[in-house]
Coordinates of C-alpha atoms in Angstrom, one line a residue:
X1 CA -87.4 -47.3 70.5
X2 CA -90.1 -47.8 73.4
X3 CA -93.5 -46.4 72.1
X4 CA -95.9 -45.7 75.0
X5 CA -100.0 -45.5 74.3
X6 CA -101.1 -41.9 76.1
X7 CA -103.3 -42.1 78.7
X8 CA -104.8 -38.8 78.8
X9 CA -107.3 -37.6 76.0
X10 CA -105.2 -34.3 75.5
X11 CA -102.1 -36.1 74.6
X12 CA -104.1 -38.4 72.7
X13 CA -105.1 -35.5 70.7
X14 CA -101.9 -33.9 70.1
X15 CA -99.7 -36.8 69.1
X16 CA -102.9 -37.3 66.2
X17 CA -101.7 -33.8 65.6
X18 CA -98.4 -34.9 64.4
X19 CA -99.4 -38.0 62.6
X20 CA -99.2 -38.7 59.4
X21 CA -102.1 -37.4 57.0
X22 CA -103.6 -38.0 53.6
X23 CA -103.2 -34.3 53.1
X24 CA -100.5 -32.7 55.1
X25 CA -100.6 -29.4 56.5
X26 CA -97.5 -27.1 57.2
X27 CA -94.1 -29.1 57.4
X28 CA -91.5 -28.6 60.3
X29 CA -87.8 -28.2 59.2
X30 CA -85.4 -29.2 62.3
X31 CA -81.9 -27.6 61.6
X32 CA -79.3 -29.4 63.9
X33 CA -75.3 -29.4 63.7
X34 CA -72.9 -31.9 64.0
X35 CA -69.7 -32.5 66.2
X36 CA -68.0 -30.0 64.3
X37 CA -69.1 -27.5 61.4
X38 CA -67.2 -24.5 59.7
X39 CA -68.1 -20.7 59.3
X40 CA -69.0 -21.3 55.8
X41 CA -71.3 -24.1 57.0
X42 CA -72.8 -21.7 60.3
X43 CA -73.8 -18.9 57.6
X44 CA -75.2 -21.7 54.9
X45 CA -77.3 -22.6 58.4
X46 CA -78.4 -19.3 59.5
X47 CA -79.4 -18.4 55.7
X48 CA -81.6 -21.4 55.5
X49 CA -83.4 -20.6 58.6
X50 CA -83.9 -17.4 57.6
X51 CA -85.5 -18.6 54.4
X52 CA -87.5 -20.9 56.5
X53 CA -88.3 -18.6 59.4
X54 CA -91.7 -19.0 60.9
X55 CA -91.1 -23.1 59.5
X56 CA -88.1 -24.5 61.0
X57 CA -86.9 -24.7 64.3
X58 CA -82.9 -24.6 65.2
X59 CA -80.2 -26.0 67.3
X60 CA -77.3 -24.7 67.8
X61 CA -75.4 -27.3 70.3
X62 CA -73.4 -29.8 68.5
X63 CA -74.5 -33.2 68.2
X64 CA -72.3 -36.2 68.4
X65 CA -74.6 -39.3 67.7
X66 CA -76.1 -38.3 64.7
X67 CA -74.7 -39.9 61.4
X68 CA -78.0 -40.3 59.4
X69 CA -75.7 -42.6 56.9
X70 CA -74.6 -45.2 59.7
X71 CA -76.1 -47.9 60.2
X72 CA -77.1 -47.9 63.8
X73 CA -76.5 -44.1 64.3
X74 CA -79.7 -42.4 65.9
X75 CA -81.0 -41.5 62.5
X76 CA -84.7 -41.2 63.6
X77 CA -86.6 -37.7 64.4
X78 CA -90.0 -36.4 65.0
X79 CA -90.1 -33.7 62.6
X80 CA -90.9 -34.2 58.8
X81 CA -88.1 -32.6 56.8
X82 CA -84.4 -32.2 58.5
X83 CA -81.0 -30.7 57.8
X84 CA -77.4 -31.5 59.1
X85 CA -74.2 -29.7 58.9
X86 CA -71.2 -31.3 59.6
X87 CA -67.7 -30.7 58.3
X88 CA -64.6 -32.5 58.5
X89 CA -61.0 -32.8 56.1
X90 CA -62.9 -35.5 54.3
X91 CA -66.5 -34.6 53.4
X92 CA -65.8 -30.4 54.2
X93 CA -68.9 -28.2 54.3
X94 CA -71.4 -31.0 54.6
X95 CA -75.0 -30.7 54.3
X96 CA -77.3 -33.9 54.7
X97 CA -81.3 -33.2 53.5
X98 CA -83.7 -35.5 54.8
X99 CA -87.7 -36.4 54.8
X100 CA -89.6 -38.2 57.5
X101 CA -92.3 -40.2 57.7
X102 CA -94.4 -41.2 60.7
X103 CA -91.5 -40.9 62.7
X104 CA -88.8 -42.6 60.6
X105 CA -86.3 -41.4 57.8
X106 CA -87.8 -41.6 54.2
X107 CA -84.9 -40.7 52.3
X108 CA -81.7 -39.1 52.6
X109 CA -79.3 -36.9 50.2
X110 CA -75.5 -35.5 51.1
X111 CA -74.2 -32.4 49.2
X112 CA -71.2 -30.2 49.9
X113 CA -71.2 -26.5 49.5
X114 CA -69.2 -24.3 47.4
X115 CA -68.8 -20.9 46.6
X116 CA -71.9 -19.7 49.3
X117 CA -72.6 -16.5 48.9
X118 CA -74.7 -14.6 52.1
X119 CA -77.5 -12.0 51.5
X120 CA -75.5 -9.6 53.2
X121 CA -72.9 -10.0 49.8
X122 CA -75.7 -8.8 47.3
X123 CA -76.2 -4.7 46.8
X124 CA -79.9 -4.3 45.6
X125 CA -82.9 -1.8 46.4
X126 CA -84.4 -2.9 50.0
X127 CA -87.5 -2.1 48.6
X128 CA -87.6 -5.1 45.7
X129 CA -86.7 -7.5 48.8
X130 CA -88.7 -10.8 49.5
X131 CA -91.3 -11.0 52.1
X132 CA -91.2 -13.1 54.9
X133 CA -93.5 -16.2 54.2
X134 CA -94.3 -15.6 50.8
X135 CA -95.4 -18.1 48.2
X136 CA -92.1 -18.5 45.7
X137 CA -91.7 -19.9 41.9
X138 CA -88.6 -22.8 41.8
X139 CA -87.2 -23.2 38.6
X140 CA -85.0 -25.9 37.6
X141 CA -82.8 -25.6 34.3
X142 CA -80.9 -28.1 32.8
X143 CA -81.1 -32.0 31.7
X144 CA -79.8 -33.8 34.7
X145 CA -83.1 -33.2 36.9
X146 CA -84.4 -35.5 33.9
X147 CA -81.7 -37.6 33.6
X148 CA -79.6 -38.1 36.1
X149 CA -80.8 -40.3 39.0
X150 CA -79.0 -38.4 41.7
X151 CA -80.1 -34.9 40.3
X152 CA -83.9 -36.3 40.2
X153 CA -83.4 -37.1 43.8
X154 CA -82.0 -33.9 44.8
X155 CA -84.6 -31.9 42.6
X156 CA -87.2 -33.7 44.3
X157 CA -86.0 -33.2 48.0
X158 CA -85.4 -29.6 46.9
X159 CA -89.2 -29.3 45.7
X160 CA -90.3 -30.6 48.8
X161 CA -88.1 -28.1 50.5
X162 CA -88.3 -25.2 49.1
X163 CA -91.9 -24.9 48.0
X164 CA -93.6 -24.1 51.7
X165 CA -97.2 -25.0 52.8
X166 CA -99.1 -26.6 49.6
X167 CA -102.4 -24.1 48.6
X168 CA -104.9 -23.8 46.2
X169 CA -105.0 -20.5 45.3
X170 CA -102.1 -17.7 44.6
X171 CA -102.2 -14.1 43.9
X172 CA -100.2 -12.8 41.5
X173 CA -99.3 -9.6 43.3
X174 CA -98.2 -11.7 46.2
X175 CA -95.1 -13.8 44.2
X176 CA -92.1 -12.2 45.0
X177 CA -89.2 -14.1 44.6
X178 CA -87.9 -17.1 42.7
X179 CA -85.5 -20.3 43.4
X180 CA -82.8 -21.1 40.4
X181 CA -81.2 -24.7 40.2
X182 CA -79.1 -25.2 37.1
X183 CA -77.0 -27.9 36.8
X184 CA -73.4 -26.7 36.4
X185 CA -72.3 -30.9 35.8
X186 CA -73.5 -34.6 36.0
X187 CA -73.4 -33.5 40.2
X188 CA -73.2 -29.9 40.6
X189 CA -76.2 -27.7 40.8
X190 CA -76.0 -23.9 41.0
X191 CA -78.9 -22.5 43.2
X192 CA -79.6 -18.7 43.9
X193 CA -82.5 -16.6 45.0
X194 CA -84.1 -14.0 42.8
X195 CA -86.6 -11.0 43.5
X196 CA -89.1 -11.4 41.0
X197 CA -90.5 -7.6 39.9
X198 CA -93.8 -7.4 38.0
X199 CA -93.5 -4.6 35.5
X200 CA -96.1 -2.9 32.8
X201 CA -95.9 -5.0 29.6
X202 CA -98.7 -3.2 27.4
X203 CA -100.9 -6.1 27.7
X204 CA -102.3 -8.1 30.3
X205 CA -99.6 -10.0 31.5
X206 CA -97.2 -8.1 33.2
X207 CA -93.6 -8.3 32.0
X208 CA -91.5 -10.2 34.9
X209 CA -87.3 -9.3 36.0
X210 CA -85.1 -10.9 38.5
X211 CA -82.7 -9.1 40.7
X212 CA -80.4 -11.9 42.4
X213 CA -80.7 -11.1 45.9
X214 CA -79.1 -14.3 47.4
X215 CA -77.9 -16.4 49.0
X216 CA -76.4 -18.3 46.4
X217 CA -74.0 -21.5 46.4
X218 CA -72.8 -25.0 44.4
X219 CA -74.1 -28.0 45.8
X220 CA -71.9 -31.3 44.9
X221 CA -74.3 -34.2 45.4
X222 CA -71.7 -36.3 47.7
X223 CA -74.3 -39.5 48.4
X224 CA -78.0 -39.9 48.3
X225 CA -80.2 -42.9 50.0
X226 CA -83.3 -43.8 48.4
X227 CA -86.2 -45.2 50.5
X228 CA -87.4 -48.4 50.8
X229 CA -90.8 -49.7 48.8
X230 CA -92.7 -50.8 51.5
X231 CA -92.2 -47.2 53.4
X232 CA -92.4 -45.3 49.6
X233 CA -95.8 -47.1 49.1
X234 CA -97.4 -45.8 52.5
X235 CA -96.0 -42.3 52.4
X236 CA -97.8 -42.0 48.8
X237 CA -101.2 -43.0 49.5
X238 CA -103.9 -40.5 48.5
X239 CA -107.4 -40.0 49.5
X240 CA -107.9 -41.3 45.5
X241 CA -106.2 -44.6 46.9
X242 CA -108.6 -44.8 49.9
X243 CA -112.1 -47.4 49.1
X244 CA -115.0 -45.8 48.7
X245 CA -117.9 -46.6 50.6
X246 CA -120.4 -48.3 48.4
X247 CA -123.9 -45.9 48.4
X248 CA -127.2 -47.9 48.1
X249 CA -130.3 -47.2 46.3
X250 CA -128.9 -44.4 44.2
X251 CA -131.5 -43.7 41.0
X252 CA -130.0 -40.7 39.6
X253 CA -126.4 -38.3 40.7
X254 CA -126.1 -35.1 38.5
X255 CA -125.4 -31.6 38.8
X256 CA -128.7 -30.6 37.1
X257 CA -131.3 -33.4 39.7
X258 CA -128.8 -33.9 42.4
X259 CA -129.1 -36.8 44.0
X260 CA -132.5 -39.0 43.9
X261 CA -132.6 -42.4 45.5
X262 CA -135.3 -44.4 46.6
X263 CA -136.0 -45.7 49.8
X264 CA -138.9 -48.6 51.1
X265 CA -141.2 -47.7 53.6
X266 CA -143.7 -50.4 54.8
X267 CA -147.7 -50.5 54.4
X268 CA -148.7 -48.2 56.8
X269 CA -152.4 -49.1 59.0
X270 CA -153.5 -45.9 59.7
X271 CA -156.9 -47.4 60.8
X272 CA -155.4 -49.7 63.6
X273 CA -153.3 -46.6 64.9
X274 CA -154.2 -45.4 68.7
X275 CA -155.2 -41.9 69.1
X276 CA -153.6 -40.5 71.8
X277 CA -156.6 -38.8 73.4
X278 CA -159.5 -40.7 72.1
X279 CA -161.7 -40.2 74.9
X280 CA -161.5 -36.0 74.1
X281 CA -162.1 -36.6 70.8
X282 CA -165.1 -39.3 71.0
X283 CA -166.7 -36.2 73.7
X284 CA -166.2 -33.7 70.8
X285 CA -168.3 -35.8 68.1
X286 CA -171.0 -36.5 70.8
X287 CA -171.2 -32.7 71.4
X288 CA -171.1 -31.7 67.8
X289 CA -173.8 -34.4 66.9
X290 CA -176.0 -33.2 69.5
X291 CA -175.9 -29.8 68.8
X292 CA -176.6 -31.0 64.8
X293 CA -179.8 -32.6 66.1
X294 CA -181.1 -29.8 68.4
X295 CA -180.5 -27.5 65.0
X296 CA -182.4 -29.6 62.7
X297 CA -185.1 -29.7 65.6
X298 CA -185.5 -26.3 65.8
X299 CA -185.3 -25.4 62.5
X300 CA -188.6 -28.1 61.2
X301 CA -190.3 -26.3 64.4
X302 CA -190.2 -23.1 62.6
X303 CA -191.3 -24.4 59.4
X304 CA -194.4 -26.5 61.5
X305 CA -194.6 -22.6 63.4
X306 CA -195.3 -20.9 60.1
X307 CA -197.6 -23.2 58.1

């Protein structure tokens, strides 16, 4: 791949835009299809960007060069977090999750999809239904996110997935709806969508129900590729990881004093200093001191005057 250096300050700017941060911001997902996908595989597509709306970006022309599990297969994109439908007698309803990292693929997972369920399949009360861009809870049940190593991977990709933009601070009344994984075997994982309704409890805490709302479908973990150290080890730096800049002459650092330091500062010759206007002010003492002596004059005249 031929990398060019910008020329122009504005594309300078833009392309640090899409670098790679310490703290990331919002997260493209980039939903592409493959030489040839299914219905099933269309609506499992459509549903996602749905879910994602406002987040992802999708294109619908089929793509015949892209086999992120080739070697040699143009397997590199721009954006951070991809998906890729394909489906053929051997791997049928195929769905490939990836992550990127400064413009290369971090790691990889394949699952096929069973028993998909659409939104349009689930009666509930419009009113209860999820708003678009809302924060959501993920819950994963079962053992294998602990102990299987391809169920860790796909919990982890599904984390990264699922949870949106990463924030500080959540309102309660704003939580809505809720992802459930549970792991159906050692590589099936059942996950559905849930309304989440707040409810009076007699306390504090209000009393929480789901109402499945979908979609809903089994994912069969097919193949998963791990990423590299040397790639893992950059992606996870922090700004904990980063050196900090050694501060001098620090006395005291509290909540209570702040921050008291010292600092030198050399003898200072105020006697050798020039004045700026000297000859004003040497004009000004001659004045004053003549005006002193005609005073004093006066004044022993009086006293001579009166005797």
């Amino acid at each position: 791949m031929k990398i060019k250096t910008p020329m122009k300050g504005r594309v300078k700017r833009e392309l640090d835009k899409r670098a790679p941060k310490l703290v990331e911001t919002g997260k493209k997902t980039l939903i592409l299809q493959g030489t040839k996908t299914s219905g099933t595989l269309n609506s499992v597509l459509s549903e996602i960007y749905h879910l994602k709306k406002g987040g992802a970006v999708r294109y619908t022309r089929k793509n015949d060069n892209i086999r992120p599990f080739e070697s040699g297969a143009d397997s590199d994109y721009v954006l951070l977090c991809c998906q890729y439908g394909s489906h053929s007698n051997k791997r049928p309803n195929n769905l490939v999750i990836g992550r990127m990292y400064d413009h290369h693929v971090y790691d990889l997972i394949e699952v096929g999809v069973e028993n998909f369920k659409s939104i349009e399949s689930f009666s509930y009360d419009k009113k209860i239904a999820p708003r678009v861009g809302s924060k959501p809870f993920i819950a994963f049940i079962g053992e294998g996110f602990e102990n299987v190593d391809e169920l860790k991977h796909l919990k982890e990709v599904l984390l990264y997935f699922l949870r949106g933009e990463v924030v500080e601070n959540i309102n309660l009344a704003g939580l809505d709806r809720v992802y459930v994984c549970t792991t159906i075997s050692s590589n099936k994982v059942y996950l559905t969508r849930c309304a989440l309704q707040l409810k009076k409890s007699g306390t504090v805490i209000p009393r929480m129900e789901l109402v499945e709302v979908g979609p809903s479908m089994d994912l069969v973990v097919r193949r998963h590729r791990l990423p590299n150290e040397g790639l893992r080890k950059e992606a996870m730096k922090t700004a904990k990881d980063q050196p900090k800049k050694k501060v001098r002459r620090i006395c005291i650092s509290d909540a209570i004093q702040g921050t008291i330091g010292k600092i030198y500062i050399p003898d200072q010759k105020v006697g050798e200093m020039a004045l700026p206007n000297k000859a004003k002010d040497v004009k000004r003492e001659r004045r004053e001191a003549k005006n002193k002596e005609a005073n004093e004059h006066a004044s022993k005249k009086q006293k001579e005057e009166s005797e």
